[in-house]
GROMACS .gro file of C-alpha atoms in nm:
model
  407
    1UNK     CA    1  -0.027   7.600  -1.271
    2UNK     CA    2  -0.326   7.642  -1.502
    3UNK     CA    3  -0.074   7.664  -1.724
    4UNK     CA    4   0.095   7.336  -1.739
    5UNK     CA    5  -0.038   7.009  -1.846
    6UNK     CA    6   0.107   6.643  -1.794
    7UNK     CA    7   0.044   6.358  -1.986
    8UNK     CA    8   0.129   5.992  -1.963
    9UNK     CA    9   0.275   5.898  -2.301
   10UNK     CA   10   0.392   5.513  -2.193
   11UNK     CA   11   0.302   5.264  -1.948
   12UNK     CA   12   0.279   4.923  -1.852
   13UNK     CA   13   0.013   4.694  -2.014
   14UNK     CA   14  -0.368   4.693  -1.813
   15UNK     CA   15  -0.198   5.019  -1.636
   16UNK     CA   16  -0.552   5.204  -1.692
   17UNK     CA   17  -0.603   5.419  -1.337
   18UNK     CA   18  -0.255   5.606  -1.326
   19UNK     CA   19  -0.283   5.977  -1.289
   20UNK     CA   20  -0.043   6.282  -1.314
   21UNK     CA   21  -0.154   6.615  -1.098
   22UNK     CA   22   0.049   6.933  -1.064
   23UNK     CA   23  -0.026   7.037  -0.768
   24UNK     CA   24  -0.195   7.377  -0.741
   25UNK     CA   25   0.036   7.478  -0.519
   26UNK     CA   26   0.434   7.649  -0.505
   27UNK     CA   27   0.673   7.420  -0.361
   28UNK     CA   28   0.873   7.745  -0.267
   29UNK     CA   29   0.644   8.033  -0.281
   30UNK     CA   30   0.982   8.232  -0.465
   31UNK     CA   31   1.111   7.945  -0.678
   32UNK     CA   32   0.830   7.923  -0.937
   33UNK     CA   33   0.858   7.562  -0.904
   34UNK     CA   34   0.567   7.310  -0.858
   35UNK     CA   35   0.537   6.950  -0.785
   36UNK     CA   36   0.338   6.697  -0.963
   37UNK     CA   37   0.144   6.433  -0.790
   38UNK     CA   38   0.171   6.108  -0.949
   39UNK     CA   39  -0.013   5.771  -0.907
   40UNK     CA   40  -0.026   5.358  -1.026
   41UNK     CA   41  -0.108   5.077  -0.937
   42UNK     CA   42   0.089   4.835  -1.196
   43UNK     CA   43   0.392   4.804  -1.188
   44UNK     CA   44   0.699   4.913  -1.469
   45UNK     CA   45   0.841   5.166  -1.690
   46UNK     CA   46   0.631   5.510  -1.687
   47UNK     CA   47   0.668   5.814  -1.918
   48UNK     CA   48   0.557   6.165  -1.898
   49UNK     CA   49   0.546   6.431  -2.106
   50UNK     CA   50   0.555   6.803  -1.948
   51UNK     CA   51   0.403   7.148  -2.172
   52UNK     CA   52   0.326   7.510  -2.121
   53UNK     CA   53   0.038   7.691  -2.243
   54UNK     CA   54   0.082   8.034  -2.352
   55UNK     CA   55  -0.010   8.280  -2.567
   56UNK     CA   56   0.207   8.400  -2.858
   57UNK     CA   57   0.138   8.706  -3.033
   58UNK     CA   58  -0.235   8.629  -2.942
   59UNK     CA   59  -0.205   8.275  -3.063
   60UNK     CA   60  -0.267   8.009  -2.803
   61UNK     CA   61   0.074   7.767  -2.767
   62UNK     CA   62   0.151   7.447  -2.659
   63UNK     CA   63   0.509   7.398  -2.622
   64UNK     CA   64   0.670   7.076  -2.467
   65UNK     CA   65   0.927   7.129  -2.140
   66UNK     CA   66   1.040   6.778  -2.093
   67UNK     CA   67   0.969   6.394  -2.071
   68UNK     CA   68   0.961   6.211  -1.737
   69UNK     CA   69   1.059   5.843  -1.679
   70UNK     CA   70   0.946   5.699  -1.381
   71UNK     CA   71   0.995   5.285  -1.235
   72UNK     CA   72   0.741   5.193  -1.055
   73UNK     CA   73   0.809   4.913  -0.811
   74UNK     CA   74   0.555   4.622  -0.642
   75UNK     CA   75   0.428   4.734  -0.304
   76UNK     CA   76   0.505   4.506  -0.019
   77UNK     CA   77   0.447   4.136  -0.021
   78UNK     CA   78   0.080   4.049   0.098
   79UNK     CA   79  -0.037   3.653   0.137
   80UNK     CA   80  -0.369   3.731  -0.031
   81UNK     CA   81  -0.221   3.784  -0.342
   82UNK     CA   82  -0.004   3.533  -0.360
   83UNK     CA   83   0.026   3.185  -0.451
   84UNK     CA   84   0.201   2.811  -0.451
   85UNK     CA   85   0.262   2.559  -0.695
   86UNK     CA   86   0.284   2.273  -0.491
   87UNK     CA   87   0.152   2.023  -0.764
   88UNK     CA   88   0.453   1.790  -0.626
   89UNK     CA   89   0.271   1.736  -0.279
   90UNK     CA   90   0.048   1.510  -0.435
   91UNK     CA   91   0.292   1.261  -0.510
   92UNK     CA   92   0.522   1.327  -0.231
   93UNK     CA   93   0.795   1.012  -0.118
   94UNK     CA   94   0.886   0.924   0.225
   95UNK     CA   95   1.216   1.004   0.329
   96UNK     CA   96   1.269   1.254   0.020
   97UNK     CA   97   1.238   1.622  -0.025
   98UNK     CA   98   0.926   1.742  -0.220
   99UNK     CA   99   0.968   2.133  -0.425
  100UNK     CA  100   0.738   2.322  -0.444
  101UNK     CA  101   0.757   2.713  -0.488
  102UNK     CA  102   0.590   3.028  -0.421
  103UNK     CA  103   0.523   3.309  -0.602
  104UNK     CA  104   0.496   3.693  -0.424
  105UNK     CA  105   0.272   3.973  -0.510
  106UNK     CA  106   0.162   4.287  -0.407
  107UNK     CA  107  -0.216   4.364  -0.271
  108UNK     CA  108  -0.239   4.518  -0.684
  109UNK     CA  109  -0.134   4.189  -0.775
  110UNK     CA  110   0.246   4.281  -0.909
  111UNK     CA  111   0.470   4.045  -0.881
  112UNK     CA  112   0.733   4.085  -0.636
  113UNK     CA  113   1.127   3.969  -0.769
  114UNK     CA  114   1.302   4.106  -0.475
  115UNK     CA  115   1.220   4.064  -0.146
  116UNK     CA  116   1.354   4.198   0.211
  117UNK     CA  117   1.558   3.994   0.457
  118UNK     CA  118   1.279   4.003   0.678
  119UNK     CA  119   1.064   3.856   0.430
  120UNK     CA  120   1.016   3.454   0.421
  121UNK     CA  121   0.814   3.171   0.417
  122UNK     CA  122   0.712   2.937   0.674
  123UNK     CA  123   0.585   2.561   0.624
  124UNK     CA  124   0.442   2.388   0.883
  125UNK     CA  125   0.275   2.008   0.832
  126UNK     CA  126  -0.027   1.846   0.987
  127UNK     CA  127  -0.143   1.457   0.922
  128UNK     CA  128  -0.448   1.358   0.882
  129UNK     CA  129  -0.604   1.161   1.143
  130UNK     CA  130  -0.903   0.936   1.070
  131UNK     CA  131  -1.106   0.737   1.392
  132UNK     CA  132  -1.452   0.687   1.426
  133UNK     CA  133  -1.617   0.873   1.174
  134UNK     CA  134  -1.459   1.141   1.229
  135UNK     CA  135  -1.077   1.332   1.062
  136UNK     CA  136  -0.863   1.519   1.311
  137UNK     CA  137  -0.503   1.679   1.250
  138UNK     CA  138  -0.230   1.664   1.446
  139UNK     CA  139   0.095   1.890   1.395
  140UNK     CA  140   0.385   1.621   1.239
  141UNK     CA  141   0.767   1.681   1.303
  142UNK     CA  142   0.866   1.718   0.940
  143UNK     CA  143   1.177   1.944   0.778
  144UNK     CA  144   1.135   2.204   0.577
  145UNK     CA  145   1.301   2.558   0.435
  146UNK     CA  146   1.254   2.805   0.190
  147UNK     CA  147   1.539   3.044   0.012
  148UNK     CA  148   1.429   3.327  -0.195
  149UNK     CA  149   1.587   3.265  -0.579
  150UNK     CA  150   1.392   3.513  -0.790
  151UNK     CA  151   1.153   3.550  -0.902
  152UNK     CA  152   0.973   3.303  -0.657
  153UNK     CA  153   1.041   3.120  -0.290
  154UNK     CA  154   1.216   2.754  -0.374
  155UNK     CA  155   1.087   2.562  -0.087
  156UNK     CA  156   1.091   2.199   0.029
  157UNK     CA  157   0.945   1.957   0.287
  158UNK     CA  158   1.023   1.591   0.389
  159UNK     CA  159   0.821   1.374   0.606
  160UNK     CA  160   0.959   1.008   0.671
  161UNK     CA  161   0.560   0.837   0.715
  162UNK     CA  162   0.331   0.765   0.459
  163UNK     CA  163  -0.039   0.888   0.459
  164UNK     CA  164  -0.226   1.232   0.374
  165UNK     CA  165  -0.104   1.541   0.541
  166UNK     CA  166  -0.165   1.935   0.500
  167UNK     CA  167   0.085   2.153   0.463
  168UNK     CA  168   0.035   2.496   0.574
  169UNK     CA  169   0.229   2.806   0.358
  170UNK     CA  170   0.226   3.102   0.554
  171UNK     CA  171   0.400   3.457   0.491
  172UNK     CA  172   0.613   3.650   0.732
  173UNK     CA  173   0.683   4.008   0.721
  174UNK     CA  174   0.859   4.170   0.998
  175UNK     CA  175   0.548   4.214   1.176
  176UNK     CA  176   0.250   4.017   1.041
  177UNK     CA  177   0.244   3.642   0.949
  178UNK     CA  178  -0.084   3.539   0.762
  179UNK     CA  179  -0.145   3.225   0.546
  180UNK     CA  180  -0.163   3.195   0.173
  181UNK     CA  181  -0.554   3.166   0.059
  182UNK     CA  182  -0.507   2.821  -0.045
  183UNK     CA  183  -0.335   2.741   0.251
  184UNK     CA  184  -0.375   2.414   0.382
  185UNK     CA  185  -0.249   2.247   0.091
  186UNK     CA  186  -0.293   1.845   0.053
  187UNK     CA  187  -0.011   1.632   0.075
  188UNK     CA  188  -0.002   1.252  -0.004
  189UNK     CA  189   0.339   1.089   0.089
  190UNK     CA  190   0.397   0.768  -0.033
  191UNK     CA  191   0.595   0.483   0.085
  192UNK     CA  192   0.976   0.468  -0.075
  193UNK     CA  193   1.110   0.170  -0.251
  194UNK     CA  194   1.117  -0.148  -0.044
  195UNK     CA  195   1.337  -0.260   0.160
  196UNK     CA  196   1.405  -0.578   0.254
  197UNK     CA  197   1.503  -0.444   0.655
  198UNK     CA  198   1.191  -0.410   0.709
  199UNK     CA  199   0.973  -0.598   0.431
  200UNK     CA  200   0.836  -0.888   0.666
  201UNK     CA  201   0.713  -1.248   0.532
  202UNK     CA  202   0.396  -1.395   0.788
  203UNK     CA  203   0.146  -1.703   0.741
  204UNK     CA  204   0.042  -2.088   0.869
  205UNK     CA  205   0.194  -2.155   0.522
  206UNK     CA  206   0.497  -2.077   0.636
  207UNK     CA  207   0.589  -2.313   0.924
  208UNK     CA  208   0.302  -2.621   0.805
  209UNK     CA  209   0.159  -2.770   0.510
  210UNK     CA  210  -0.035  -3.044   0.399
  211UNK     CA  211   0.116  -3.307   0.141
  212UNK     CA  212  -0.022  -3.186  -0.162
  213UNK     CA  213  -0.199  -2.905  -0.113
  214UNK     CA  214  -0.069  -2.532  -0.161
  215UNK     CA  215   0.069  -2.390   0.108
  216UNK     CA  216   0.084  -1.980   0.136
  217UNK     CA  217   0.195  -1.705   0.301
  218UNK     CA  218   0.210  -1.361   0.270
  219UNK     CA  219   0.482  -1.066   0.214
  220UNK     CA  220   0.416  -0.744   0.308
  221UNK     CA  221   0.637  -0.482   0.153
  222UNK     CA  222   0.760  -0.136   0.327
  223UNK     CA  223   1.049   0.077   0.256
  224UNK     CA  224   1.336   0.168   0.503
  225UNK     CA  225   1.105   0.335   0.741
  226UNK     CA  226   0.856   0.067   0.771
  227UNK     CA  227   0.529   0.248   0.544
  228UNK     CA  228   0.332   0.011   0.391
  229UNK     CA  229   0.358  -0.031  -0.006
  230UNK     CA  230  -0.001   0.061  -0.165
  231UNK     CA  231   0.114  -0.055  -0.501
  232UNK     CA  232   0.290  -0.385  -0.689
  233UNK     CA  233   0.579  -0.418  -0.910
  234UNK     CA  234   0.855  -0.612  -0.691
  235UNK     CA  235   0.738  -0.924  -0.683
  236UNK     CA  236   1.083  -1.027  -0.963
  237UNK     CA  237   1.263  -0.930  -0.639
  238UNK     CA  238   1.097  -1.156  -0.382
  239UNK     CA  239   1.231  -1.587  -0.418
  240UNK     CA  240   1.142  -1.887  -0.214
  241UNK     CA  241   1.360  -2.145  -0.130
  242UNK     CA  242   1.267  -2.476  -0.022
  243UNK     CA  243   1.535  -2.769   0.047
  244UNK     CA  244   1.408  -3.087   0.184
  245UNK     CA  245   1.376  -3.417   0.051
  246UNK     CA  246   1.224  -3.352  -0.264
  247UNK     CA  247   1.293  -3.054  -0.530
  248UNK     CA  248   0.991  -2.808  -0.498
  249UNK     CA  249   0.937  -2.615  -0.816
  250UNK     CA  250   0.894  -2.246  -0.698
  251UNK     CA  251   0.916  -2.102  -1.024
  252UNK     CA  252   0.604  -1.933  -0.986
  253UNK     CA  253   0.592  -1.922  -0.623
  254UNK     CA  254   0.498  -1.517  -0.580
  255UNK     CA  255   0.172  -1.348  -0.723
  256UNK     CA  256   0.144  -0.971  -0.665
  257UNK     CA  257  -0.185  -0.923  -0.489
  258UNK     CA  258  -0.087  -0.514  -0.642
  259UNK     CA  259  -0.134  -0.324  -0.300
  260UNK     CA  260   0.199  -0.385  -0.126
  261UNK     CA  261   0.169  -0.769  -0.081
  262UNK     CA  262   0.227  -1.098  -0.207
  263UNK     CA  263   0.120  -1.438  -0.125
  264UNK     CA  264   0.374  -1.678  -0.182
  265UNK     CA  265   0.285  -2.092  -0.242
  266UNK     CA  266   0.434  -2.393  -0.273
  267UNK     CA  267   0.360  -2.775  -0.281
  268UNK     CA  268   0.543  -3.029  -0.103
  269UNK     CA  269   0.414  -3.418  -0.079
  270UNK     CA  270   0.612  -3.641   0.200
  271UNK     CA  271   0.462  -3.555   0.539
  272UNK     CA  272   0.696  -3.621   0.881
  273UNK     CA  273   1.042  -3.649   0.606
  274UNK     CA  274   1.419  -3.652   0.753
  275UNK     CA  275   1.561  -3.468   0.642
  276UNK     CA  276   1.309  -3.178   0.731
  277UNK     CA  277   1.181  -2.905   0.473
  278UNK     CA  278   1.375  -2.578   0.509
  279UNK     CA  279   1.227  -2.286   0.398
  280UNK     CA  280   1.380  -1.922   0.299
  281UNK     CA  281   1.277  -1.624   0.193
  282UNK     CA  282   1.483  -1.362   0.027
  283UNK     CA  283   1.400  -0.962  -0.124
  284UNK     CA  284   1.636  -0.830  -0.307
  285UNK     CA  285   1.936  -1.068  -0.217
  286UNK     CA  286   1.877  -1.029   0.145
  287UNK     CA  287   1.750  -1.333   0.355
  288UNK     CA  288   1.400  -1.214   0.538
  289UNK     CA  289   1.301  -1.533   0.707
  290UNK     CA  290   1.423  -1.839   0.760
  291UNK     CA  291   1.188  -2.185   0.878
  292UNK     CA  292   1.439  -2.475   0.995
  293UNK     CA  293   1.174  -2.742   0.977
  294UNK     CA  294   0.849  -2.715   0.820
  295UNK     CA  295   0.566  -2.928   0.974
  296UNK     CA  296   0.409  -3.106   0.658
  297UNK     CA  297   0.114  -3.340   0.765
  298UNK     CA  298  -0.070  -3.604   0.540
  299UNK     CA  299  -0.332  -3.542   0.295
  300UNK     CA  300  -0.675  -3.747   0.373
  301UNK     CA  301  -0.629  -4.145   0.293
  302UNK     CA  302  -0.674  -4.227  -0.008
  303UNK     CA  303  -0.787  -4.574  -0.154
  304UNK     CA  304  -0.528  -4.594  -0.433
  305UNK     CA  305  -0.255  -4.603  -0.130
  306UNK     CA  306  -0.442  -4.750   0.170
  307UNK     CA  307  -0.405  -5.170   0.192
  308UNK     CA  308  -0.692  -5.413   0.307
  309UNK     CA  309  -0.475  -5.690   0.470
  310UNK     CA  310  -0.480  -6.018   0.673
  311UNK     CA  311  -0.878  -6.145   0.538
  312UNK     CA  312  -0.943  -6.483   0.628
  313UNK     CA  313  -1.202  -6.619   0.339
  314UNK     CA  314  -1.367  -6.922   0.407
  315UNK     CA  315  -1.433  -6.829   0.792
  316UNK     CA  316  -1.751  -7.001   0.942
  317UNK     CA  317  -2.026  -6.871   1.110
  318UNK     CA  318  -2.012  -6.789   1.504
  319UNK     CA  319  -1.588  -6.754   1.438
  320UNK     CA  320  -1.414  -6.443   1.520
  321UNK     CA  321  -1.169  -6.301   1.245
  322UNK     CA  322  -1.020  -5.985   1.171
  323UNK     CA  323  -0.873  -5.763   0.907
  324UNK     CA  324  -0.618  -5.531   0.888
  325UNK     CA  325  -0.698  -5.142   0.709
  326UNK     CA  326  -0.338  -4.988   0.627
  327UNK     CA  327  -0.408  -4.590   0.591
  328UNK     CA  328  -0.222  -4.381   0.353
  329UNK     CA  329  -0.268  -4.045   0.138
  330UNK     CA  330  -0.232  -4.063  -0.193
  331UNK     CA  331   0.145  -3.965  -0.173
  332UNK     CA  332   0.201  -4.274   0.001
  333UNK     CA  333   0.213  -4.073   0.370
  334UNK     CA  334   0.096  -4.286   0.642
  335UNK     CA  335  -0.227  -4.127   0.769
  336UNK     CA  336  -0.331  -4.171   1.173
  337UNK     CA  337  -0.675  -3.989   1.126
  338UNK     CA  338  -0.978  -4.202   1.074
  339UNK     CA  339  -1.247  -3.966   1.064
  340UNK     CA  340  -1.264  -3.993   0.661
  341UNK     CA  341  -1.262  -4.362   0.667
  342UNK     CA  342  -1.601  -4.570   0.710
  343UNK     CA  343  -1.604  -4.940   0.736
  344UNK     CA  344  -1.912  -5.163   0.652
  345UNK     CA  345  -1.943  -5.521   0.680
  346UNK     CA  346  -2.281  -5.623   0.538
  347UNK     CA  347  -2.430  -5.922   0.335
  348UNK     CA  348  -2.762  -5.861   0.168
  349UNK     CA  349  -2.821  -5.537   0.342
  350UNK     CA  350  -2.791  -5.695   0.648
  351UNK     CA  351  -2.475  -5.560   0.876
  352UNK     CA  352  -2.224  -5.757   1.048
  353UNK     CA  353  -2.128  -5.621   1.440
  354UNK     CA  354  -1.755  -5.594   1.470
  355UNK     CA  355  -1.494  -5.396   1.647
  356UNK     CA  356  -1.175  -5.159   1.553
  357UNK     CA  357  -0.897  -5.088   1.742
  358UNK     CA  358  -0.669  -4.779   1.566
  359UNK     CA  359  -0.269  -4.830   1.610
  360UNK     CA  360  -0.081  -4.598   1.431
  361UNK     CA  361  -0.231  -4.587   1.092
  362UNK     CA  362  -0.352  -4.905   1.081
  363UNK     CA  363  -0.703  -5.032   1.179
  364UNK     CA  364  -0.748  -5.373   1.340
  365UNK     CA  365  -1.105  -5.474   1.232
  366UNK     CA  366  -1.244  -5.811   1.456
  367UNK     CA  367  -1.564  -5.924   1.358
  368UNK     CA  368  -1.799  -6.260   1.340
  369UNK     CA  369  -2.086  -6.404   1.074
  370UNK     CA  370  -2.403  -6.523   1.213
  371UNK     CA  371  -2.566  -6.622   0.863
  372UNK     CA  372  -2.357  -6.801   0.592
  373UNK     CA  373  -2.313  -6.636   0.317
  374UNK     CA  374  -2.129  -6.357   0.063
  375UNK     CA  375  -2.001  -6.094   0.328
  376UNK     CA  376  -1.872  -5.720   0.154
  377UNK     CA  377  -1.625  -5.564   0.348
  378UNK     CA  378  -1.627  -5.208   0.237
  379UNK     CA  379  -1.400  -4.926   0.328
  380UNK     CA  380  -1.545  -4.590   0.212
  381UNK     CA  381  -1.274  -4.266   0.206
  382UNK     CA  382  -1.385  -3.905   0.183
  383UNK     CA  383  -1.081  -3.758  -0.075
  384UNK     CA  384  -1.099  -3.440  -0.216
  385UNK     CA  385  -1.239  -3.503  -0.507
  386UNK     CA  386  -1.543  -3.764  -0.449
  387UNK     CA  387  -1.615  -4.052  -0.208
  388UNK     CA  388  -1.416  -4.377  -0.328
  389UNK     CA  389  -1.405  -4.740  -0.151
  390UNK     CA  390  -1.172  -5.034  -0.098
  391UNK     CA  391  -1.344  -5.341  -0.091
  392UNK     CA  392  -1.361  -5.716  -0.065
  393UNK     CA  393  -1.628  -5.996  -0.036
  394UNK     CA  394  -1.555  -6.304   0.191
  395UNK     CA  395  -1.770  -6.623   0.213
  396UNK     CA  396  -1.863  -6.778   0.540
  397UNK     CA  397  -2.026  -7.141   0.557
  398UNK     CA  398  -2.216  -7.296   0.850
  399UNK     CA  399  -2.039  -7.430   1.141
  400UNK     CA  400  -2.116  -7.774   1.217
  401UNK     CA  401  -2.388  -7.893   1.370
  402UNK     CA  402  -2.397  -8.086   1.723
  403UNK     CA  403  -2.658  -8.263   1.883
  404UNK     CA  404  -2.705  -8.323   2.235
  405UNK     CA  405  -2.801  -8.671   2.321
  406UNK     CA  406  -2.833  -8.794   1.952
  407UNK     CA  407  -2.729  -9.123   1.824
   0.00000   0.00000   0.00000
């Protein structure tokens, strides 16, 4: 054998450890023949070249035998060595299936294009569970495969509820099953487009109002399997419709909070109307909700509106009189609450006693004068804007005076 050499003439790029041995040894003790030991650990196209030493005539000789290709294949698959691009997990939809691949290799780190029937690829999900201060995971029915297309595993997985999940990527072999090194990988899901089966409309604003004043409520988009939107976008696909007894301008009605919900407003002024407001809401040409009969109560009374009737001027002292107070907002609503009203009777500082009776929205004032003199009546409301009053001033005169006994 000391006679033969071997040497590798081609091979694969960052091949650098690859070795070529005859062996010492006859492979048939009568055959003259010898085997030659050879060894890589990258895999490809390998050539050899073969030559026997001799000597010629007393002239040492070096002449070639043959050349030797060799293909040298990837060991089995090992999950150390290989990998996943599952960049598409972190923008993964509800209800649709998310690719992502995987890539095989040998423990030298060759990639594998062919694979065994008994090699695949197994997926399995977990969500991520968040309580007290503390994350949990909890296995989550979800569908999944993987086929082999070389050079890499095209895979898949679909989960049908939105939130942050981890997706474990394991390899099977016919008799081990270990996970990828990166394995768990994160997974957001998303919710899908929304849907207006399950998009729901809530709120006070809703089913009452107050004349004048905006009155909202609230969408809350999901998709077809009830997640939660996170982001804006729809709200050109949300409309309000209000009939009643007055046109309500709803032009502008939706404003997109941008995290999956919209508050929704309107303004309506006649309180306790026939016929009654109805109110609809509609996503994407599909009615969501539907109020018959909104309750719309008065705004505060309002001294532009409210009427100071039946004053008696000229009274005289010791006489009872009374007034009438007519309450009404500033939409011309009659108002029955009197808490934001004050009435004063006073002259020079000095109060008057009187009474009220409320009826309705009226208030029935009786009162008498024990001096003669200038008498305000003032009736203070408490609108939304600043304190204003309705007011009066009545003279009273003495009564006449009797004498007992005189003559």
């Amino acid at each position: 054998p000391a006679q033969f050499s071997a040497v590798i003439i081609s091979q694969p790029e960052g091949s650098q450890d690859a070795t070529v041995e005859i062996i010492t040894e006859l492979a048939d003790g009568l055959s003259g023949i010898y085997d030659a030991d050879f060894y890589a650990t990258i895999s490809g196209n390998y050539t050899f070249e073969f030559s026997v030493n001799s000597l010629l005539n007393g002239v040492a000789t070096v002449a070639p035998v043959g050349v030797v290709s060799i293909v040298v294949s990837p060991a089995g698959p090992v999950a150390a060595a290989s990998s996943a691009d599952t960049q598409a997990l972190s923008a993964a939809v509800a209800g649709e299936q998310t690719a992502f691949t995987v890539a095989l290799a040998d423990m030298f780190g060759n990639s594998i294009s062919n694979v065994n029937a008994d090699v695949e690829i197994q997926v399995a999900v977990e969500k991520v569970v968040a309580s007290d201060n503390e994350t949990t995971t909890q296995v989550f029915d979800a569908d999944s495969g993987c086929i082999f297309v070389s050079p890499v595993f095209q895979c898949y997985v679909t989960t049908w509820q939105s939130g942050q999940y981890l997706a474990v990527i394991s390899l099977a072999t016919l008799n081990h099953t270990a996970a990828l090194p990166e394995s768990p990988y994160p997974m957001d899901v998303h919710a899908a487009d929304m849907d207006p089966s399950t998009t729901t409309a809530f709120g006070a604003g809703m089913s009452q109002a107050v004349a004048g004043e905006p009155s909202t409520f609230k969408v809350t988009a999901r998709d077809v399997y009830g997640n939660e939107l996170t982001s804006g976008g729809n709200s050109a696909s949300i409309l309000l419709q209000i009939s009643g007894p007055e046109t309500v301008n709803t032009t502008a009605a939706v404003s997109d909070n941008m995290d999956g919900s919209y508050n929704v407003s309107y303004v309506v002024t006649q309180a306790a109307s026939l016929p009654p407001y109805e109110l609809d809401v509609w996503v994407l040409g599909a009615k969501i909700a539907s109020v018959p009969a909104v309750v719309v109560q008065p705004n505060l009374p309002h001294s532009s509106t409210s009427t100071l009737s039946q004053i008696i001027n000229g009274l005289q002292t010791g006489s009872i009189t009374s007034f009438v107070v007519g309450l009404f907002d500033q939409y011309s609503n009659a108002v029955a609450d009197t808490d934001s009203v004050d009435i004063s009777i006073s002259r020079e500082s000095i109060a008057a006693k009187f009474t009220s009776v409320v009826v309705a929205n009226t208030i029935e004032v009786t009162y008498s004068a024990a001096l003669a003199g200038s008498y305000q009546i003032a009736i203070d409301f408490e609108e939304s804007t600043a304190s204003t009053a309705l007011d009066t001033i009545v003279s009273c005169t003495s009564a006449e005076r009797v004498y007992e006994g005189a003559t």
